[in-house]
Short mmCIF file of C-alpha atoms in Angstrom, two decimals:
data_model
loop_
_atom_site.label_atom_id
_atom_site.label_comp_id
_atom_site.label_asym_id
_atom_site.label_seq_id
_atom_site.Cartn_x
_atom_site.Cartn_y
_atom_site.Cartn_z
CA MET A 26 0.00 0.00 0.00
CA LEU A 27 1.27 3.48 -0.80
CA SER A 28 2.34 5.70 2.06
CA PRO A 29 0.18 8.79 2.50
CA ASP A 30 3.38 10.77 3.17
CA THR A 31 3.91 11.96 -0.39
CA THR A 32 5.15 15.15 -1.96
CA GLU A 33 4.03 15.97 -5.46
CA ILE A 34 6.71 16.95 -7.97
CA ARG A 35 6.61 17.65 -11.68
CA PRO A 36 9.21 16.56 -14.26
CA LEU A 37 10.67 19.13 -16.62
CA GLU A 38 8.70 17.56 -19.46
CA ARG A 39 5.16 16.62 -18.48
CA ARG A 40 4.96 13.25 -20.17
CA VAL A 41 3.30 11.07 -17.57
CA ASP A 42 -0.02 11.77 -15.87
CA SER A 43 1.56 12.45 -12.49
CA VAL A 44 4.78 12.03 -10.52
CA LEU A 45 5.11 11.66 -6.74
CA ARG A 46 8.10 11.40 -4.45
CA ILE A 47 7.42 8.59 -1.99
CA GLN A 48 9.03 8.51 1.45
CA PRO A 49 8.60 5.08 3.08
CA ARG A 50 7.28 5.00 6.64
CA ASP A 51 10.39 3.18 7.86
CA SER A 52 12.56 6.14 6.76
CA GLY A 53 14.04 4.14 3.91
CA LYS A 54 15.34 5.78 0.74
CA SER A 55 12.74 7.81 -1.12
CA PHE A 56 11.80 6.99 -4.69
CA LEU A 57 9.80 8.55 -7.51
CA LEU A 58 6.45 7.12 -8.56
CA ALA A 59 5.41 7.90 -12.15
CA ILE A 60 1.68 7.28 -12.62
CA GLU A 61 0.24 6.53 -16.05
CA ALA A 62 -3.37 5.72 -16.91
CA GLN A 63 -3.57 3.23 -19.79
CA GLY A 64 -6.87 2.49 -21.51
CA ARG A 65 -5.68 0.02 -24.14
CA ARG A 66 -2.68 -1.87 -25.51
CA ASP A 67 -0.16 0.39 -27.23
CA SER A 68 2.97 -1.02 -28.85
CA ASP A 69 4.76 2.33 -28.59
CA LYS A 70 4.35 2.67 -24.84
CA ALA A 71 7.33 0.55 -23.81
CA VAL A 72 9.79 3.02 -25.34
CA SER A 73 7.96 5.99 -23.82
CA TRP A 74 7.90 4.36 -20.39
CA ALA A 75 11.63 3.62 -20.56
CA TYR A 76 12.21 7.28 -21.40
CA TYR A 77 10.08 8.48 -18.48
CA LEU A 78 12.00 6.35 -15.99
CA ALA A 79 15.44 7.28 -17.33
CA PHE A 80 14.56 10.98 -17.43
CA LEU A 81 13.29 11.02 -13.84
CA LYS A 82 16.37 9.18 -12.56
CA ALA A 83 18.71 11.52 -14.45
CA LYS A 84 16.93 14.69 -13.29
CA TYR A 85 16.18 13.89 -9.64
CA GLY A 86 18.74 11.22 -8.78
CA ASP A 87 16.24 8.95 -7.02
CA PRO A 88 15.15 5.57 -8.40
CA ALA A 89 11.86 5.70 -10.30
CA LEU A 90 8.97 3.22 -10.39
CA LEU A 91 6.31 3.24 -13.10
CA LEU A 92 2.75 2.62 -11.94
CA VAL A 93 0.28 1.85 -14.75
CA VAL A 94 -3.44 2.05 -13.93
CA CYS A 95 -5.83 0.08 -16.18
CA GLN A 96 -9.60 -0.31 -16.33
CA ASP A 97 -9.75 -3.85 -17.72
CA LYS A 98 -7.90 -7.08 -16.99
CA THR A 99 -6.69 -7.62 -20.57
CA THR A 100 -4.90 -4.28 -20.70
CA ALA A 101 -3.55 -4.81 -17.18
CA GLU A 102 -2.06 -8.19 -18.12
CA TRP A 103 -0.38 -6.66 -21.17
CA ALA A 104 0.92 -3.64 -19.25
CA ALA A 105 2.69 -5.83 -16.69
CA GLY A 106 5.29 -6.71 -19.32
CA PRO A 107 8.17 -7.08 -19.02
CA PHE A 108 9.06 -5.16 -22.19
CA LYS A 109 12.55 -5.93 -23.45
CA LEU A 110 14.13 -3.23 -25.61
CA GLY A 111 17.12 -3.53 -27.89
CA PRO A 112 18.28 -5.41 -30.99
CA GLU A 113 17.63 -9.12 -31.41
CA GLY A 114 20.09 -11.17 -29.45
CA TRP A 115 20.98 -8.38 -27.03
CA LYS A 116 18.11 -6.77 -25.19
CA ALA A 117 19.85 -3.99 -23.31
CA LEU A 118 16.85 -2.72 -21.38
CA SER A 119 13.80 -4.23 -19.71
CA VAL A 120 10.77 -2.25 -18.49
CA HIS A 121 8.62 -3.94 -15.87
CA PRO A 122 5.79 -1.65 -14.64
CA LEU A 123 3.81 -2.07 -11.46
CA VAL A 124 0.21 -2.46 -12.65
CA LEU A 125 -3.06 -1.72 -10.90
CA GLY A 126 -6.29 -2.99 -12.41
CA PRO A 127 -9.73 -4.29 -11.46
CA GLY A 128 -8.15 -7.64 -10.64
CA ASN A 129 -5.85 -6.42 -7.86
CA VAL A 130 -7.49 -3.21 -6.57
CA PRO A 131 -10.63 -3.62 -4.43
CA PRO A 132 -13.63 -1.33 -4.91
CA ILE A 133 -13.71 1.27 -2.12
CA ILE A 134 -17.30 2.33 -1.50
CA ASP A 135 -16.98 3.44 2.12
CA GLU A 136 -16.39 7.16 2.71
CA GLU A 137 -14.26 6.67 5.83
CA GLU A 138 -12.07 4.07 4.14
CA ALA A 139 -11.61 6.40 1.17
CA ALA A 140 -10.66 9.30 3.44
CA GLN A 141 -7.98 7.19 5.16
CA ASN A 142 -6.13 6.65 1.88
CA LEU A 143 -7.15 9.08 -0.87
CA ALA A 144 -4.52 7.70 -3.25
CA MET A 145 -5.88 4.15 -3.13
CA ALA A 146 -9.47 5.44 -3.26
CA THR A 147 -8.59 7.35 -6.42
CA PHE A 148 -6.91 4.29 -7.94
CA SER A 149 -10.01 2.26 -7.02
CA ALA A 150 -12.20 4.74 -8.89
CA MET A 151 -9.87 4.68 -11.89
CA THR A 152 -9.54 0.90 -12.15
CA HIS A 153 -13.25 0.23 -11.61
CA GLY A 154 -14.46 3.08 -13.82
CA ARG A 155 -16.30 0.63 -16.09
CA ASP A 156 -17.82 -1.48 -13.32
CA GLN A 157 -21.39 -1.38 -12.04
CA ASP A 158 -19.96 -0.23 -8.70
CA ALA A 159 -18.38 2.86 -10.30
CA PRO A 160 -21.05 5.36 -9.13
CA ALA A 161 -20.77 4.17 -5.51
CA ILE A 162 -16.96 4.29 -5.62
CA LEU A 163 -16.99 7.79 -7.10
CA ASP A 164 -19.52 8.98 -4.53
CA ALA A 165 -17.39 7.68 -1.63
CA LEU A 166 -14.33 9.44 -3.02
CA ALA A 167 -16.26 12.67 -3.58
CA ARG A 168 -17.46 12.64 0.04
CA ALA A 169 -13.94 11.88 1.29
CA LEU A 170 -12.48 14.80 -0.67
CA GLY A 171 -14.94 17.06 1.11
CA THR A 172 -12.86 16.65 4.27
CA VAL A 173 -9.42 17.63 2.90
CA ASP A 174 -7.62 20.76 1.73
CA GLU A 175 -8.26 22.35 -1.66
CA GLU A 176 -4.84 21.43 -3.04
CA SER A 177 -5.48 17.73 -2.42
CA VAL A 178 -8.94 18.04 -3.96
CA ALA A 179 -7.51 19.65 -7.08
CA TYR A 180 -4.73 17.07 -7.40
CA TYR A 181 -6.79 13.90 -6.94
CA SER A 182 -9.66 15.26 -9.04
CA GLU A 183 -7.32 16.03 -11.93
CA LEU A 184 -5.62 12.64 -11.66
CA LEU A 185 -8.97 10.85 -11.65
CA GLU A 186 -10.30 12.76 -14.67
CA ILE A 187 -7.22 11.78 -16.63
CA GLY A 188 -7.51 8.16 -15.51
CA LEU A 189 -11.21 7.83 -16.34
CA GLY A 190 -10.66 9.04 -19.90
CA GLU A 191 -13.65 9.30 -22.20
CA THR A 192 -15.91 7.02 -20.19
CA PRO A 193 -19.40 7.47 -18.74
CA ALA A 194 -17.77 7.41 -15.30
CA ARG A 195 -15.97 10.65 -16.10
CA GLU A 196 -19.28 12.41 -16.69
CA THR A 197 -20.64 10.88 -13.49
CA TRP A 198 -17.63 12.27 -11.63
CA ARG A 199 -18.12 15.75 -13.05
CA ASN A 200 -21.78 15.69 -12.09
CA LEU A 201 -20.89 14.62 -8.56
CA MET A 202 -18.39 17.44 -8.24
CA THR A 203 -20.98 19.94 -9.43
CA ILE A 204 -23.51 18.72 -6.87
CA ARG A 205 -20.95 18.66 -4.06
CA THR A 206 -19.90 22.24 -3.70
CA TYR A 207 -16.31 21.70 -2.63
CA PHE A 208 -14.75 20.85 -6.02
CA PRO A 209 -12.54 23.83 -7.01
CA GLY A 210 -13.65 25.30 -10.32
CA ARG A 211 -16.80 23.22 -10.59
CA GLY A 212 -18.76 24.34 -7.58
CA THR A 213 -17.00 26.00 -4.70
CA LEU A 214 -15.65 29.26 -6.07
CA ILE A 215 -17.83 29.68 -9.12
CA GLU A 216 -21.02 28.76 -7.29
CA GLU A 217 -20.16 31.04 -4.38
CA THR A 218 -19.49 33.87 -6.79
CA LEU A 219 -22.74 33.33 -8.65
CA LEU A 220 -24.69 33.34 -5.41
CA LYS A 221 -23.01 36.30 -3.75
CA GLY A 222 -21.99 38.35 -6.78
CA GLU A 223 -19.23 39.94 -4.75
CA ALA A 224 -15.98 41.33 -6.07
CA LYS A 225 -14.01 39.22 -3.62
CA GLY A 226 -15.67 36.14 -5.09
CA ARG A 227 -14.52 37.05 -8.59
CA ALA A 228 -11.03 37.71 -7.26
CA ALA A 229 -11.03 34.29 -5.59
CA ALA A 230 -12.12 32.63 -8.84
CA SER A 231 -9.35 34.28 -10.87
CA ALA A 232 -6.85 33.44 -8.13
CA MET A 233 -7.86 29.77 -8.31
CA VAL A 234 -7.34 29.72 -12.08
CA LEU A 235 -3.80 31.04 -11.55
CA ARG A 236 -3.21 28.63 -8.68
CA VAL A 237 -4.12 25.63 -10.80
CA LEU A 238 -1.88 26.86 -13.64
CA ASP A 239 1.03 27.45 -11.27
CA HIS A 240 0.42 24.08 -9.60
CA ARG A 241 0.63 22.37 -12.99
CA GLU A 242 3.70 24.44 -13.93
CA ILE A 243 2.05 26.08 -16.93
CA LEU A 244 4.02 29.18 -17.97
CA VAL A 245 1.83 32.28 -17.48
CA PRO A 246 3.32 35.48 -18.96
CA GLU A 247 2.59 38.72 -17.15
CA ALA A 248 0.08 39.83 -19.80
CA ALA A 249 -1.86 36.58 -19.42
CA ARG A 250 -1.76 36.83 -15.64
CA GLU A 251 -3.16 40.35 -15.83
CA ARG A 252 -5.90 39.17 -18.20
CA ILE A 253 -7.01 36.53 -15.70
CA THR A 254 -6.90 38.75 -12.61
CA SER A 255 -8.80 41.58 -14.33
CA CYS A 256 -11.57 39.35 -15.73
CA THR A 257 -14.99 39.99 -14.16
CA ASP A 258 -17.01 37.62 -16.36
CA LEU A 259 -17.92 34.60 -14.25
CA GLU A 260 -18.71 32.34 -17.21
CA VAL A 261 -15.31 33.10 -18.72
CA LEU A 262 -13.55 32.38 -15.42
CA GLU A 263 -15.39 29.06 -15.14
CA ARG A 264 -14.40 28.16 -18.70
CA TRP A 265 -10.76 29.04 -18.01
CA MET A 266 -10.82 26.97 -14.85
CA ASP A 267 -12.06 23.89 -16.74
CA ARG A 268 -9.35 24.34 -19.35
CA ALA A 269 -6.63 24.99 -16.76
CA LEU A 270 -7.15 21.48 -15.37
CA THR A 271 -6.08 19.83 -18.64
CA ALA A 272 -4.27 22.45 -20.76
CA SER A 273 -0.56 22.15 -21.48
CA THR A 274 -0.04 25.82 -22.44
CA ILE A 275 -1.67 29.14 -21.56
CA ASP A 276 -2.77 29.47 -25.20
CA GLU A 277 -5.00 26.41 -24.73
CA VAL A 278 -6.69 28.13 -21.79
CA PHE A 279 -7.53 31.16 -23.96
CA ALA A 280 -8.24 29.15 -27.15
CA GLY A 281 -10.87 30.69 -29.44
CA GLU A 282 -11.23 33.87 -27.40
CA SER A 283 -10.31 37.39 -28.44
#
């Protein structure tokens, strides 16, 4: 089981879905955990995964472990590898991911259990996103996130959206976060602003957009930062917030707008 004592870091090139630095409870040597959601078999992934691991080791110095999260047993069995890379007769490199899937991750449908280990609850929601229990798992996680800080909510919500991909469960998750008013950008700030109509609410909304961008290490030039902080249109701020959760550049946040 993963230790809850984790510190989020971001590689120079954002290639994997997320990277954590894990510090074992017994004070052993820390390591990096690269998390990748995989929805299907992909023959090109082995090379990409080898690159991720080598890059993280070279940049941070700590050993790196690749964790692949799958939603079906067939993909999970494939993702376990090992993948041997190199010319015939001399495979110089072998990639052996740690794989989580519906076969080895239990469904977590209890709110208290989810709150005790948000990471595993999120992985449970990701791996069982196609199961009949998905709504109950997502609801338990949503309730558990209501008890933690906004940064954790933003991180686990983003990770889960990526992991669910284009599945009905993703829409269920978004609906849950709209109903439960603590999801940043899809309830809390925007809803509060709409209800109160106060200037401080608009300022809080624009600040959250910038916080998400900074958290995801998206470069925000001064002109763009000024554009966000000076915006008073609540619908625009909500749209920018949605885009900030998945965009890779500031231009994607402002796409199609004058």
